[in-house]
Coordinates of C-alpha atoms and ligand atoms in Angstrom, one line a residue:
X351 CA -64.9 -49.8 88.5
X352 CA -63.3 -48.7 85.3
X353 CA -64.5 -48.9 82.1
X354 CA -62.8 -52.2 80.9
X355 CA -63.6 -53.9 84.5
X356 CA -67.7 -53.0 83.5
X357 CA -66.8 -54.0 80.0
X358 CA -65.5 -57.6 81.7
X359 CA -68.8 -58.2 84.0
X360 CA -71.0 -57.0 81.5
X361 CA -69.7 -59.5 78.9
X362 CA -69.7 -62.3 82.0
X363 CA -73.6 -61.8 82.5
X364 CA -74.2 -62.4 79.2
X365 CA -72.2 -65.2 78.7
X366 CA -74.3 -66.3 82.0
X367 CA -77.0 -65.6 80.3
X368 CA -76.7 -67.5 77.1
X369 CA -75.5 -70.4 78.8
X370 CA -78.5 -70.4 80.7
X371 CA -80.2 -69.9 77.8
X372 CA -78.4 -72.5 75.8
X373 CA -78.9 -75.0 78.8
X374 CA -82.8 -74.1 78.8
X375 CA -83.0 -74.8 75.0
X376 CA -80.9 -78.1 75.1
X377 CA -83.9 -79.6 77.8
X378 CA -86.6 -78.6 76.6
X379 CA -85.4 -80.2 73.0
X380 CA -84.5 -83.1 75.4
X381 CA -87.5 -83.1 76.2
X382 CA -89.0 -82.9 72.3
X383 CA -86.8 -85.9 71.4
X384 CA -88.2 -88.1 74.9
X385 CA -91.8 -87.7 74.0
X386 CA -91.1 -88.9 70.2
X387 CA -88.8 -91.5 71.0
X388 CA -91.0 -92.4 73.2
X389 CA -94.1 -92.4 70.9
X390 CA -92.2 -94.3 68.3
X391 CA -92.3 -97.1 70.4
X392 CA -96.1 -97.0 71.2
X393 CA -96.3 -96.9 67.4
X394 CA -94.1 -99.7 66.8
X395 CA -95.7 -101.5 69.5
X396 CA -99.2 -100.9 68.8
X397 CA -99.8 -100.4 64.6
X398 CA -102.4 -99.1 63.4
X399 CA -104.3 -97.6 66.8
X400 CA -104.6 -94.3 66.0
X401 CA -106.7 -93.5 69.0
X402 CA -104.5 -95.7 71.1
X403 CA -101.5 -93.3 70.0
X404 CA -103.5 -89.7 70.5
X405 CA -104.4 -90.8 73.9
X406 CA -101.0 -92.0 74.8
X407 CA -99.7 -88.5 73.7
X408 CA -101.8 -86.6 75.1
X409 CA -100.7 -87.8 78.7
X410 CA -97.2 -88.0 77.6
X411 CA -96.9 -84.5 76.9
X412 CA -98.2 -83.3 80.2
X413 CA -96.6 -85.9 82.1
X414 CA -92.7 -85.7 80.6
X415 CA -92.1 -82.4 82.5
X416 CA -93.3 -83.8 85.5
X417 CA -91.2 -87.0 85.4
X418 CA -87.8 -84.9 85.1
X419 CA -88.6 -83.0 88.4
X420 CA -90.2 -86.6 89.6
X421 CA -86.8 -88.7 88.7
X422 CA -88.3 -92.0 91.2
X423 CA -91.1 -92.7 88.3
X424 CA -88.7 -91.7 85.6
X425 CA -86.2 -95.1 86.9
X426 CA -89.4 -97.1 87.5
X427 CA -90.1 -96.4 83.5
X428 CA -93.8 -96.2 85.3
X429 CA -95.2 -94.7 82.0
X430 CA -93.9 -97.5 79.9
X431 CA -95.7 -99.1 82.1
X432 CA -99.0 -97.9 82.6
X433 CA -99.1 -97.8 78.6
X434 CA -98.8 -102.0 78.3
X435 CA -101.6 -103.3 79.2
X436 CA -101.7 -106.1 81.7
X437 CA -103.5 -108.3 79.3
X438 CA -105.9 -108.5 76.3
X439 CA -108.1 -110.9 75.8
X440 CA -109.7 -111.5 72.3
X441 CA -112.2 -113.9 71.1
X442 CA -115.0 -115.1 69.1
X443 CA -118.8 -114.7 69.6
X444 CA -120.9 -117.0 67.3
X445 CA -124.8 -115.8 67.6
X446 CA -127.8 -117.0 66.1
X447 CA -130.2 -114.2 64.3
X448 CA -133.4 -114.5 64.1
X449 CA -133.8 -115.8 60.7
X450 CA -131.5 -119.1 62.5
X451 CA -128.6 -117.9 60.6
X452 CA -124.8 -118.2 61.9
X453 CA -123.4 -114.5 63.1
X454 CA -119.6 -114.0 63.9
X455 CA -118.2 -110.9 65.9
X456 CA -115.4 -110.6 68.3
X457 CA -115.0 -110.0 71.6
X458 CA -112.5 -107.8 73.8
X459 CA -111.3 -106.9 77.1
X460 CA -108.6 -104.9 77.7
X461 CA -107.6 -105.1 81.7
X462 CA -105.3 -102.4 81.5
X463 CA -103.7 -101.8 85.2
X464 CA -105.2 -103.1 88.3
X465 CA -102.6 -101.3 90.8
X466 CA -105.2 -99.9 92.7
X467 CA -108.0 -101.8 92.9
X468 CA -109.8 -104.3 90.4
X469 CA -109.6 -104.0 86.6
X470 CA -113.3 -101.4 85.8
X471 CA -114.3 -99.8 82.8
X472 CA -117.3 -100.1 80.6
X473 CA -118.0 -102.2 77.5
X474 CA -118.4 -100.6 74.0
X475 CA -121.0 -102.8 71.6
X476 CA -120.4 -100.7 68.2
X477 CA -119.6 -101.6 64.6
X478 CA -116.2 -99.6 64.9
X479 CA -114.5 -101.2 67.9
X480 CA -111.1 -102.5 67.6
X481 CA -108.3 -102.7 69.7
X482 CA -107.2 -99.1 68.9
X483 CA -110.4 -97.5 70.1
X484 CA -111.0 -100.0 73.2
X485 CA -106.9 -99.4 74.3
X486 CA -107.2 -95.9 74.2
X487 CA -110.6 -95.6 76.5
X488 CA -108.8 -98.1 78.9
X489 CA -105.7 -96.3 79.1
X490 CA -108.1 -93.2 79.8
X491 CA -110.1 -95.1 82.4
X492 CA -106.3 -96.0 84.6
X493 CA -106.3 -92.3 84.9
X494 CA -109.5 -91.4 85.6
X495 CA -111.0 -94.4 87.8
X496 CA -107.7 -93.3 90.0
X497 CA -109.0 -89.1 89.9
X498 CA -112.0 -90.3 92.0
X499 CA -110.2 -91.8 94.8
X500 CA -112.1 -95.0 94.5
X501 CA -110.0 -98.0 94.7
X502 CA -110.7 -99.3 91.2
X503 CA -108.1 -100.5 88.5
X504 CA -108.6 -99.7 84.6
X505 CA -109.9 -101.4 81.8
X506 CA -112.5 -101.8 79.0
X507 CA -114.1 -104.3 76.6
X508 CA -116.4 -104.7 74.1
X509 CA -117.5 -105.8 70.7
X510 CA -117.9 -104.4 66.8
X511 CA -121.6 -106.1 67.1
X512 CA -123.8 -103.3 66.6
X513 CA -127.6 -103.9 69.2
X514 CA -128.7 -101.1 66.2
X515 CA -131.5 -102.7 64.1
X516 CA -131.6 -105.8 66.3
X517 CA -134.5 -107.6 68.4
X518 CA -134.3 -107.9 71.9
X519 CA -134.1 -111.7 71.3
X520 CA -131.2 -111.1 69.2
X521 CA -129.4 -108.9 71.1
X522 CA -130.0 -111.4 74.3
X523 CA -128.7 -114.1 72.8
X524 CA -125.1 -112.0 71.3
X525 CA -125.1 -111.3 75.2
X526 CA -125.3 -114.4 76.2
X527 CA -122.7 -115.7 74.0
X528 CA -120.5 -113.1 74.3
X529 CA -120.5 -113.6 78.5
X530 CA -119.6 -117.4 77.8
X531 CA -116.1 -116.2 77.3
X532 CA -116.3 -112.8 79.3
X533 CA -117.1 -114.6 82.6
X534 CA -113.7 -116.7 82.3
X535 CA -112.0 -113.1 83.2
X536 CA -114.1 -111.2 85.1
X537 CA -115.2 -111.1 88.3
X538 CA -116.4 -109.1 91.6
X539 CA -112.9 -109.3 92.9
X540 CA -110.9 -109.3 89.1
X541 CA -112.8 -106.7 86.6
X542 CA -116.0 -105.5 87.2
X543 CA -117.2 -104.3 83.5
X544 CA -120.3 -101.9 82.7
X545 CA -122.0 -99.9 80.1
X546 CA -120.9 -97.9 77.1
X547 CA -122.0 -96.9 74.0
X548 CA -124.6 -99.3 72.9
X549 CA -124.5 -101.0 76.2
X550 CA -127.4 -100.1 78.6
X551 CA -129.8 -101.4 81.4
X552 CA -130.9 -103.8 79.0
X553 CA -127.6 -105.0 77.6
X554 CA -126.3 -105.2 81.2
X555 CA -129.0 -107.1 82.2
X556 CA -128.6 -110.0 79.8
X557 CA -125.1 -110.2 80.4
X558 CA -125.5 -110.1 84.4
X559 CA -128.3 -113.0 84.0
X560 CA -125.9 -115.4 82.1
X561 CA -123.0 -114.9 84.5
X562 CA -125.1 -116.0 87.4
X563 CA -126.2 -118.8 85.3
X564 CA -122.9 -119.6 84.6
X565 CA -120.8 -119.5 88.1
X566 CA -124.2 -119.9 89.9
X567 CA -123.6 -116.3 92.2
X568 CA -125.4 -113.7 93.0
X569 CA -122.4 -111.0 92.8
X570 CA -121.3 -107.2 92.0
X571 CA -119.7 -109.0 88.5
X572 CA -121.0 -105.7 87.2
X573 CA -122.2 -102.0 87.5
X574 CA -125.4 -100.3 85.9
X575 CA -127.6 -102.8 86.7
X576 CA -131.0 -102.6 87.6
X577 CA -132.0 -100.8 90.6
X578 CA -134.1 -104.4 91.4
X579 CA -131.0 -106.3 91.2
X580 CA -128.2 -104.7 93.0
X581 CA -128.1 -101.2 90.8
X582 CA -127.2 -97.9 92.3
X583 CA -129.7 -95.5 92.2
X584 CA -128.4 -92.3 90.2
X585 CA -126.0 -94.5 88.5
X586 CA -128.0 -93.9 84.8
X587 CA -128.0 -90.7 85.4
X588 CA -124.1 -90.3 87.0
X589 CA -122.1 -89.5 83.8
X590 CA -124.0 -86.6 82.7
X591 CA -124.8 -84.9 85.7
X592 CA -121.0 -85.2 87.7
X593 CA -120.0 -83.6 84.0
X594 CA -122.6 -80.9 84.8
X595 CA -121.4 -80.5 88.6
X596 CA -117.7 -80.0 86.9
X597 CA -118.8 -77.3 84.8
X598 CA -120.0 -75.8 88.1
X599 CA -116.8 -76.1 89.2
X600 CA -115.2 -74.6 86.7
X601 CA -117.4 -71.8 86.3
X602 CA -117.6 -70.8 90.1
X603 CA -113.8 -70.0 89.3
X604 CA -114.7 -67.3 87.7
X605 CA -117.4 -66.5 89.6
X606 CA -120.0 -67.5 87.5
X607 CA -123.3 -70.1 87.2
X608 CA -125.0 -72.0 84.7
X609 CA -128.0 -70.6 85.3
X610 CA -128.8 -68.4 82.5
X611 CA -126.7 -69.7 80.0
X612 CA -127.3 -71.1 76.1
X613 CA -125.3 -74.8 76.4
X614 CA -124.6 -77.1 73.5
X615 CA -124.9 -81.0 74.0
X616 CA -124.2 -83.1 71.2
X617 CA -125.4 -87.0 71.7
X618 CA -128.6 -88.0 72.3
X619 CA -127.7 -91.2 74.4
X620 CA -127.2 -92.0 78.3
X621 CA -124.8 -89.0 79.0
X622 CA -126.2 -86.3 76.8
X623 CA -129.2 -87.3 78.2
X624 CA -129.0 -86.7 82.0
X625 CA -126.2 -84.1 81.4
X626 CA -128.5 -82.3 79.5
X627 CA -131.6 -82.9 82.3
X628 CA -128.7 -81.8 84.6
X629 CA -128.5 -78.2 82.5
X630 CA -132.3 -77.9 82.7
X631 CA -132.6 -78.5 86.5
X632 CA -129.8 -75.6 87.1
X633 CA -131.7 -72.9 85.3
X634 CA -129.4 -73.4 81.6
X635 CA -130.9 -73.4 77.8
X636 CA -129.9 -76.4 75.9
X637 CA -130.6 -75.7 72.3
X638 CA -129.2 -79.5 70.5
X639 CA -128.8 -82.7 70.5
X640 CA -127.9 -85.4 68.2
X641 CA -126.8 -89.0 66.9
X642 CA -124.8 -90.4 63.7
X643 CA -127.6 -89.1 61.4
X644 CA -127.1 -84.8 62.2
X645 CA -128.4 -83.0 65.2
X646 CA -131.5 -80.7 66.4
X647 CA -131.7 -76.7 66.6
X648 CA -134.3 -76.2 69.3
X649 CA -133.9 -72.4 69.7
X650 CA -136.1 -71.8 72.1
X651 CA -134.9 -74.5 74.4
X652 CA -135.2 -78.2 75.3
X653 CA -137.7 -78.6 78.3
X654 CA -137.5 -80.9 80.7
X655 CA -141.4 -82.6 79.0
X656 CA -139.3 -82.2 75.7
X657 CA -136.0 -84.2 77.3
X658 CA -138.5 -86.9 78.5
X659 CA -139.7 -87.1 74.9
X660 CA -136.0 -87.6 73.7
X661 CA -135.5 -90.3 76.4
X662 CA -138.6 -92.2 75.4
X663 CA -137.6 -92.3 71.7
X664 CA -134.2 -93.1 72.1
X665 CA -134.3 -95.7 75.4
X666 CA -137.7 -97.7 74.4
X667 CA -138.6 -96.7 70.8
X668 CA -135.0 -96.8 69.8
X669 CA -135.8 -94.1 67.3
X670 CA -133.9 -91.2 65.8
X671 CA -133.5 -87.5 67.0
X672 CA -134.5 -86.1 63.9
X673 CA -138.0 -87.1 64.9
X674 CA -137.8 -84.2 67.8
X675 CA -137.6 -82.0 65.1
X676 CA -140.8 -83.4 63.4
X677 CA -142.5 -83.6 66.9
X678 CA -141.6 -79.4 67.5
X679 CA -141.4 -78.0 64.7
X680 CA -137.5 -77.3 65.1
X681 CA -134.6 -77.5 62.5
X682 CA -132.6 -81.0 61.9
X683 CA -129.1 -80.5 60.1
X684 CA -128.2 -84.0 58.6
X685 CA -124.4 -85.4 59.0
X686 CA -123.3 -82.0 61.0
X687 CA -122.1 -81.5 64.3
X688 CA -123.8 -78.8 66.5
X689 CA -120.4 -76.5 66.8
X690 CA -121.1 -74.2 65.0
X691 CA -124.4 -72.7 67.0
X692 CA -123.6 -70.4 69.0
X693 CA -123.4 -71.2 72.7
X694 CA -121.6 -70.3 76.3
X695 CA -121.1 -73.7 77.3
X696 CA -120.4 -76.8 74.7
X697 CA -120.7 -80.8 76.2
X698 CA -119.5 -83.1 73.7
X699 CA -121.2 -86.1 74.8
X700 CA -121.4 -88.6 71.9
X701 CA -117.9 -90.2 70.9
X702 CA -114.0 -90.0 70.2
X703 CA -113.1 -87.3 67.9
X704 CA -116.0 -85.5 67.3
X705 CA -115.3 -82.0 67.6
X706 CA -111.5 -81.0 65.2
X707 CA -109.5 -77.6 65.6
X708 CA -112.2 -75.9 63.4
X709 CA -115.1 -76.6 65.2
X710 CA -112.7 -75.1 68.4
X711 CA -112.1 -72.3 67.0
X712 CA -115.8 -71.6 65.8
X713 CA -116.9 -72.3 69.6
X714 CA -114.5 -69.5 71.0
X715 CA -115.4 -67.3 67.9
X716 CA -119.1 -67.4 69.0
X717 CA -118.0 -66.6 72.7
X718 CA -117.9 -70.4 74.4
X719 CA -116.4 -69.9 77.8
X720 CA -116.6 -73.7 78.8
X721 CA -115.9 -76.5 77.7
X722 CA -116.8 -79.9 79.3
X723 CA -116.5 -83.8 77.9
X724 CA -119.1 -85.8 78.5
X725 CA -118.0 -88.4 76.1
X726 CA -114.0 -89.8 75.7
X727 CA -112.0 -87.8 73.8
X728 CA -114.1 -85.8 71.9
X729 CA -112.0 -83.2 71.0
X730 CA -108.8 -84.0 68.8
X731 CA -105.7 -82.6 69.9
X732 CA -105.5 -79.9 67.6
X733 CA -108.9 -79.0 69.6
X734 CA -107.5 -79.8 73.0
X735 CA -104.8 -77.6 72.5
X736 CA -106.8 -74.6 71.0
X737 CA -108.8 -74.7 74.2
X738 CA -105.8 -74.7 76.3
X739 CA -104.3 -71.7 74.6
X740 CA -107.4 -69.7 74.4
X741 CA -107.6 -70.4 78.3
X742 CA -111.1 -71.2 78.4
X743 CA -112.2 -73.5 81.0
X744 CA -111.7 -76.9 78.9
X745 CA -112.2 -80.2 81.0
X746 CA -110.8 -83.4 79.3
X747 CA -113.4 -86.8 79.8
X748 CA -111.0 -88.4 82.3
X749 CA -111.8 -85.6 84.9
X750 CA -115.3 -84.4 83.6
X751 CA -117.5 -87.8 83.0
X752 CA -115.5 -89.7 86.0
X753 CA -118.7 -89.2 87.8
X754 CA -120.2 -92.7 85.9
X755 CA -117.3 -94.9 87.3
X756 CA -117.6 -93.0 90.5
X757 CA -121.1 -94.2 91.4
X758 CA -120.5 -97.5 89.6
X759 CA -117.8 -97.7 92.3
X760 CA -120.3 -96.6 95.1
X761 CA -122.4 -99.3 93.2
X762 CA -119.5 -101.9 94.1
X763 CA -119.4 -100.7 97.9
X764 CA -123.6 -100.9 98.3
X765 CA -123.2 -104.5 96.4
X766 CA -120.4 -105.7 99.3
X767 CA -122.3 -104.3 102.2
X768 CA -125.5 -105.7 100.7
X769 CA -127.5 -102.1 101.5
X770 CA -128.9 -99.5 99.0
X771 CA -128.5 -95.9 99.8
X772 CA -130.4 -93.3 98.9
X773 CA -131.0 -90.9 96.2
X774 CA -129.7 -87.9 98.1
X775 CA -127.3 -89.8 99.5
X776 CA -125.5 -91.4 96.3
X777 CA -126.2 -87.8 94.7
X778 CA -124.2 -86.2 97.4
X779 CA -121.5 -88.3 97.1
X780 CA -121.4 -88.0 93.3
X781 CA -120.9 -84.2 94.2
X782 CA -118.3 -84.6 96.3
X783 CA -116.4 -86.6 94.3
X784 CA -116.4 -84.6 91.4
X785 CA -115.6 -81.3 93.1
X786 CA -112.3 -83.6 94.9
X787 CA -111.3 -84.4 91.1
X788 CA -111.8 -80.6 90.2
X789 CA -109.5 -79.5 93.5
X790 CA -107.2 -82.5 92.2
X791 CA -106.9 -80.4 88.4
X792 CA -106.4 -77.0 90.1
X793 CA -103.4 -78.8 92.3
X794 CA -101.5 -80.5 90.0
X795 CA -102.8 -77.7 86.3
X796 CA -102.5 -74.6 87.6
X797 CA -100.0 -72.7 85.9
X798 CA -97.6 -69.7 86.8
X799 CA -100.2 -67.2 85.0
X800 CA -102.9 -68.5 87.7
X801 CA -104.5 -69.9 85.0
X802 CA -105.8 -74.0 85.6
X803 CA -104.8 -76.2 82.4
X804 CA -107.1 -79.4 82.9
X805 CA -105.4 -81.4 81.0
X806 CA -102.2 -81.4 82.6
X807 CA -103.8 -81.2 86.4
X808 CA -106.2 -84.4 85.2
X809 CA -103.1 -86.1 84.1
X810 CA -101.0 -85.6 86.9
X811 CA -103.5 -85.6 89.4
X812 CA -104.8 -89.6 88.1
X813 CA -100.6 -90.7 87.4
X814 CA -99.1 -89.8 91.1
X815 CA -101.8 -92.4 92.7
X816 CA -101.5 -95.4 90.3
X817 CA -97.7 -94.3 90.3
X818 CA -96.7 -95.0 93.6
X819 CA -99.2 -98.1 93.7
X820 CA -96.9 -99.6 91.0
X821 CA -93.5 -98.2 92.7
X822 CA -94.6 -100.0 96.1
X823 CA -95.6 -102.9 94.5
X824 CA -92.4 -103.9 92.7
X825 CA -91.6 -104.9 89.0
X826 CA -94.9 -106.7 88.8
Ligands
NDP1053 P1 -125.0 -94.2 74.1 O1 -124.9 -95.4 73.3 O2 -126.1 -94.2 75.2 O3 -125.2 -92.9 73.2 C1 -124.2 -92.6 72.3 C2 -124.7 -91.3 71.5 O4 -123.6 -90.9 70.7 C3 -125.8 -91.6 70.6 O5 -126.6 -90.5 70.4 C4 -125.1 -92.0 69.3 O6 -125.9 -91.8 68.1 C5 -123.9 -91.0 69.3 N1 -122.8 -91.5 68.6 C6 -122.2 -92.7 68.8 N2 -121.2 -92.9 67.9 C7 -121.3 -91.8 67.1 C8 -120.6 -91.4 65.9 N3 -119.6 -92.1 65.4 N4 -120.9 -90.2 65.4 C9 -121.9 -89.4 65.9 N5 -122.6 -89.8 66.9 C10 -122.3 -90.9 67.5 O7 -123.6 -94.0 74.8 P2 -123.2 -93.2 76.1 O8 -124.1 -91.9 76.2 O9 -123.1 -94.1 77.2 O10 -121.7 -92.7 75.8 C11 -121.4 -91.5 75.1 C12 -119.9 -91.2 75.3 O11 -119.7 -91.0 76.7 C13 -118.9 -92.2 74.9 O12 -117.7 -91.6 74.5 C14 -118.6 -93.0 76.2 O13 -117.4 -93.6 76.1 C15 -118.6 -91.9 77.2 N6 -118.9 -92.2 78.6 C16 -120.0 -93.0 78.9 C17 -120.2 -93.3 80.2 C18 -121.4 -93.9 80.7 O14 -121.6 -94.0 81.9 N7 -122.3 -94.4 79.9 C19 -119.2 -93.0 81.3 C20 -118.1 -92.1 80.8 C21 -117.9 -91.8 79.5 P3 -126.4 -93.1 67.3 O15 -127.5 -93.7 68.2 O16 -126.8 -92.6 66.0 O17 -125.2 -94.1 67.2

């Protein structure tokens, strides 16, 4: 070859190459431009639902590369899809208070896509809901309720009535009303609602007792009731322990326990509870906890004797945490979230958006190696990503606290075939399923670098299922 002829090929391979280039460049700005044309429409669509939007992204982004190699859901416009709710139903409760004045709230139930099995998802009694906050968790629940391999749909309800402050009496009689309407919609065989924030044994109790007294049956109209009446044993506790059994997951990995490590918990409620009980059992030192007013320091470590304290005060006495801190003799930092102590493991357990970029970044700082959602999006997506860059082991809610529907959907099975299993038994399960969800991420997340990115397995992993439910069941 002479010099010109080298000359020639050399300038053809990089012609090859920047047109390669060029080509690579044009999709992936393709791709840019799909994912905000895309979101502009779930803005148009939807104003004003922040949390509606940030879920909805967060899926999008993980899903659109998946999509272009996956052309069959792409035609289908299967996303569009799974992001319009089948229906939402709205309406009034009027309640009487104690003193015999008139209250008003409203109601909500969001039955997002039933593809798969009957519309499921809990209910949310707090003075922030709105449609934004209750799309969002049932748009999260589609994916999730599908990661578990139960046959269950997605949805979620609730109210902006806050049970904080009320009587029993009062908070009976907002049940009651508010399952006057709810019972038009629901059913064993339609949407099968639960428990959220603010809605427990006893909210779920009230609201199961005026169903039957309304449609006179005795049926599996909802999950999280009491063990005496059709419950699941290890439901209360499912939510925080299957988020415990995924950190196990995600540590073995990397060949590495819980045992002997410092774990963060913020929450004080139903997850953060049993998740952090969970901790205990496995040999781990949880140092906080917390609700809206700040959260506890416990340096030395929350017992299990000192965990029962926390349960008493928060599930009977419906106190505050910062009387832990009065009871031991420990530090309570009013209106601050527990990121910055330092920790190996963090569990946000309380609500949407509690943990930003910078409390990420003091976590990994301090030498947090996991990362595990109790609660529904905690972390904002600045924090998501942060996570996912610093390759820590970060598992989004829908894979991490699917454990609660899962045994609510074991609860649905033991209500059909009118048995009760065991402890051990619904414990076992409860394990299995959540190490299924974890092999699920590693399939669908695990990146060229060997390294598993949750998110995008979570996603994936809950879409393909729903996905070719809704491509064999026609424009529907
Ligand atoms: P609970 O009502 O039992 O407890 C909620 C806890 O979070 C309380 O400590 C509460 O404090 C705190 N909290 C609530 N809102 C805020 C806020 N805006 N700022 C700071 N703290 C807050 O609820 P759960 O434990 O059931 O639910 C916690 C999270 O887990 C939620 O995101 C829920 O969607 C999610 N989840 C729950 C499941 C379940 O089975 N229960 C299943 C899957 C997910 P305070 O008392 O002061 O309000």
């Amino acid at each position: 070859m002479n010099k010109n002829d080298k000359l020639h090929t050399e300038n053809m391979k990089m012609t090859f190459i920047f047109m390669r280039l060029k080509k690579t460049s044009m999709a992936s700005k393709q791709k840019v431009t799909e994912l905000d044309l895309f979101m502009k429409q779930i803005k148009k669509k939807n104003p004003g639902e922040q949390e509606f939007h940030q879920a909805v992204y967060e899926v999008a982004e993980t899903l659109m590369p998946f999509l272009d190699s996956n052309p069959k859901y792409k035609q289908a416009k299967i996303l569009e899809r799974i992001a319009e709710p089948d229906r939402v139903i709205m309406f009034r409760v009027g309640w009487l208070d104690d003193k015999g004045e008139f209250q008003v709230n409203r109601g909500f139930r969001i039955q997002m896509n039933n593809a798969i099995g009957p519309y499921k998802g809990g209910l949310r009694f707090h003075p922030t809901v709105y449609l934004g906050i209750l799309k969002f968790l049932a748009f999260e629940q589609v994916f999730k309720n599908s990661l578990t391999g139960l046959p269950m749909g997605g949805g979620k309800g609730g109210t902006d009535f806050d049970p904080k402050g009320k009587s029993d009496n009062e908070v009976m009689r907002f049940c009651q009303s508010f399952m006057i309407e709810l019972s038009k919609h629901i059913g064993a065989d339609t949407d099968v609602p639960a428990g959220d924030i603010g809605v427990g044994g006893r909210e779920i109790g009230f609201l199961f007792g005026q169903y039957k007294r309304l449609r006179n049956e005795f049926t599996g109209v909802l999950t999280g009731k009491s063990i005496d009446f059709g419950g699941s044993l290890i439901r209360p506790e499912a939510t925080g322990f299957g988020t415990v059994y995924f950190v196990e997951e995600m540590l073995a990995t990397r060949k590495d326990k819980i045992k002997g490590k410092t774990v963060v918990i913020s929450g004080s409620g139903n997850v953060a509870q049993y998740a952090a009980e969970k901790v205990i059992a496995l040999g781990g030192k949880v140092v906080t906890l917390s609700d809206s007013d700040g959260y506890i320091y416990d340096e030395k470590g929350i017992t299990q004797e000192k965990l029962e304290f926390v349960m008493q005060l928060k599930n009977e006495k419906r106190g505050r945490i910062k009387e832990y801190a009065e009871k031991y003799g420990c530090q309570f930092i009013p209106r601050k979230t527990p990121w910055g102590v330092k920790c190996d493991i963090a569990l946000p357990c309380a609500t949407q958006n509690e943990l930003n970029g910078d409390d990420a970044k003091k976590l990994t700082r301090n030498g947090c190696i996991a990362v595990a959602e109790g609660a529904n999006m905690p972390s904002t997506l600045e924090a998501a990503n942060w996570f996912i860059k610093k390759e820590i082991l970060y598992a989004p809610g829908k894979a991490s606290n699917a454990g609660g529907v899962a045994v609510s959907g074991l609860e649905m099975s033991q209500n059909s075939l009118r048995l009760s299993w065991t402890r051990d038994e619904v414990d076992a399960r409860l394990k299995g399923i959540m190490k299924s969800i974890h092999a699920s991420c590693i399939k669908y997340g695990t990146d060229a670098n060997g390294v598993c990115n949750y998110v995008k397995g979570a996603n994936i992993g809950g879409f393909v299922k729903v996905a070719d439910a809704m491509l064999a069941q026609g424009l529907v």
